[in-house]
Amino acid sequence: MSVSLDVSGAAAAGGILAIDVGAVVANWQSLAARIAPARSAAVVKADAYGLGAAPLARPLYDAGCRDFFVVALSEAEALRPLLPSDATLYVLNGLLPGTVAAYGDGVLPVLNSLAQCRTWAGAKRGQPSVIQVDTGMSRLGLDAAEQQALASDPGLFAATGARLIMSHLACADEPVKPASGEQLAAFHAARARLPGLAGSLAASSGIFLGPDYHFDLCRPGASLYGIETSPLAEGIRPVVDLRVRVLQLREIEASTSVGYGYSFRASRTTRLATLAAGYADGWWRRFSGGAGAAYFGDTRLPSVGRVSMDSFSVDVSALPAGTLAEGDLLELIGPHQSADEVARAAGTIGYEVLTSLGRRYYRVYR
Ligand SMILES: *Cc1c(COP(=O)(O)O)cnc(C)c1O
């Protein structure tokens, strides 16, 4: 992916974050085709994993997506006016106290407990909702006893207006573990207790476990944004390209130190570039000294010293002197280094790298 620079505002930005909207849409289409006749939602929580829910929701709608999952009611309220009325927004956090009146207009709560079912049924009798059941993760949703209690009160069950029953897999990214099969069995049991509802179990990695996991609706998030979610995943295109500027170039003598704490000391004459990203931009301190390299063309430029709040240094001695100039852009995420590779080098996952990307980058949607 190449970055277009003739964009107003880009010149003044320390970094340029390019988001390939076409790749997000293509990833959704590829997943939707894989799971048909089941339908694919789009999980756009956390501002579409940091990439921008507002600019991505409408292109996904135009590609055919009608179901959008967010976490907070505020996220649903922000997206509601951007989507036509036949799009449904689902709020995963559930029915927090004092929020019931705010629902409606195609914004549905995910009811996570029997108490939430009662609140909804009492206030909104029969209006559409989603019931989440816990099938093993012990995070959110009605446990088996609560499912039984709801099943034994048909009036209450009907008054929840539930359209969909959903659960979430804990280990779908590790297909060798038996956990997903056990959760699948628990989900079938929950559906037998609470019959007549469409079902939804799989997120990105669950989709690649096969059709037994697809039910009526799948909920991919990370796959839309180009993250590797499973060893079985295929057909997912990269979405993110992050370039940051060279703020300053310098040459230091052997024995000169670099950055906070003088944690790096040059063993030879070294040419350095100070780059315009730091932990306030989601380029974590954990990337200090090695994990967070930059690329100029095919040349890897290792990070040296500690990452500061607003900058970090890379060793550019591998490039002929005069190759770089102040203001040049170096690749942090792109064809040479995916968000997943950055994450692995720092002991985390691509999800965390994307959702941490800072607000100071100039954003380009292509
Ligand atoms: C975040 C989330 C998803 C999406 O998961 P991905 O692994 O990003 O596809 C789906 N369902 C629930 C309940 C979630 O919390």
Short mmCIF file of C-alpha atoms and ligand atoms in Angstrom, two decimals, residues 43 45 49 92 132 139 166 168 203-205 219-223 229 351, ligand 1:
data_model
loop_
_atom_site.label_atom_id
_atom_site.label_comp_id
_atom_site.label_asym_id
_atom_site.label_seq_id
_atom_site.Cartn_x
_atom_site.Cartn_y
_atom_site.Cartn_z
CA VAL A 43 -18.26 -5.86 15.29
CA LYS A 45 -16.85 -1.77 19.10
CA TYR A 49 -10.80 -1.54 16.95
CA LEU A 92 -22.83 -5.97 24.30
CA GLN A 132 -26.61 -13.81 25.94
CA ARG A 139 -17.72 -13.45 31.49
CA MET A 166 -25.81 -15.53 21.58
CA HIS A 168 -18.97 -16.22 22.96
CA ALA A 203 -16.59 -14.32 16.27
CA SER A 204 -13.70 -14.20 13.78
CA SER A 205 -11.79 -17.28 14.93
CA ARG A 219 -19.86 -11.67 14.72
CA PRO A 220 -16.43 -11.01 13.21
CA GLY A 221 -14.43 -8.03 14.41
CA ALA A 222 -10.66 -8.46 14.17
CA SER A 223 -10.79 -10.30 10.82
CA THR A 229 -7.24 -14.47 14.58
CA TYR A 351 -5.96 -6.53 18.72
C1 LIG B 1 -15.19 -8.52 20.53
C2 LIG B 1 -16.29 -9.52 20.36
C3 LIG B 1 -16.50 -10.11 19.11
C4 LIG B 1 -15.54 -9.95 17.95
O1 LIG B 1 -14.39 -10.77 18.20
P1 LIG B 1 -13.21 -10.87 17.12
O2 LIG B 1 -12.29 -11.90 17.70
O3 LIG B 1 -12.57 -9.53 17.08
O4 LIG B 1 -13.80 -11.28 15.84
C5 LIG B 1 -17.62 -10.91 18.96
N1 LIG B 1 -18.46 -11.14 19.99
C6 LIG B 1 -18.26 -10.61 21.22
C7 LIG B 1 -19.22 -10.93 22.31
C8 LIG B 1 -17.17 -9.79 21.46
O5 LIG B 1 -16.97 -9.28 22.68
#
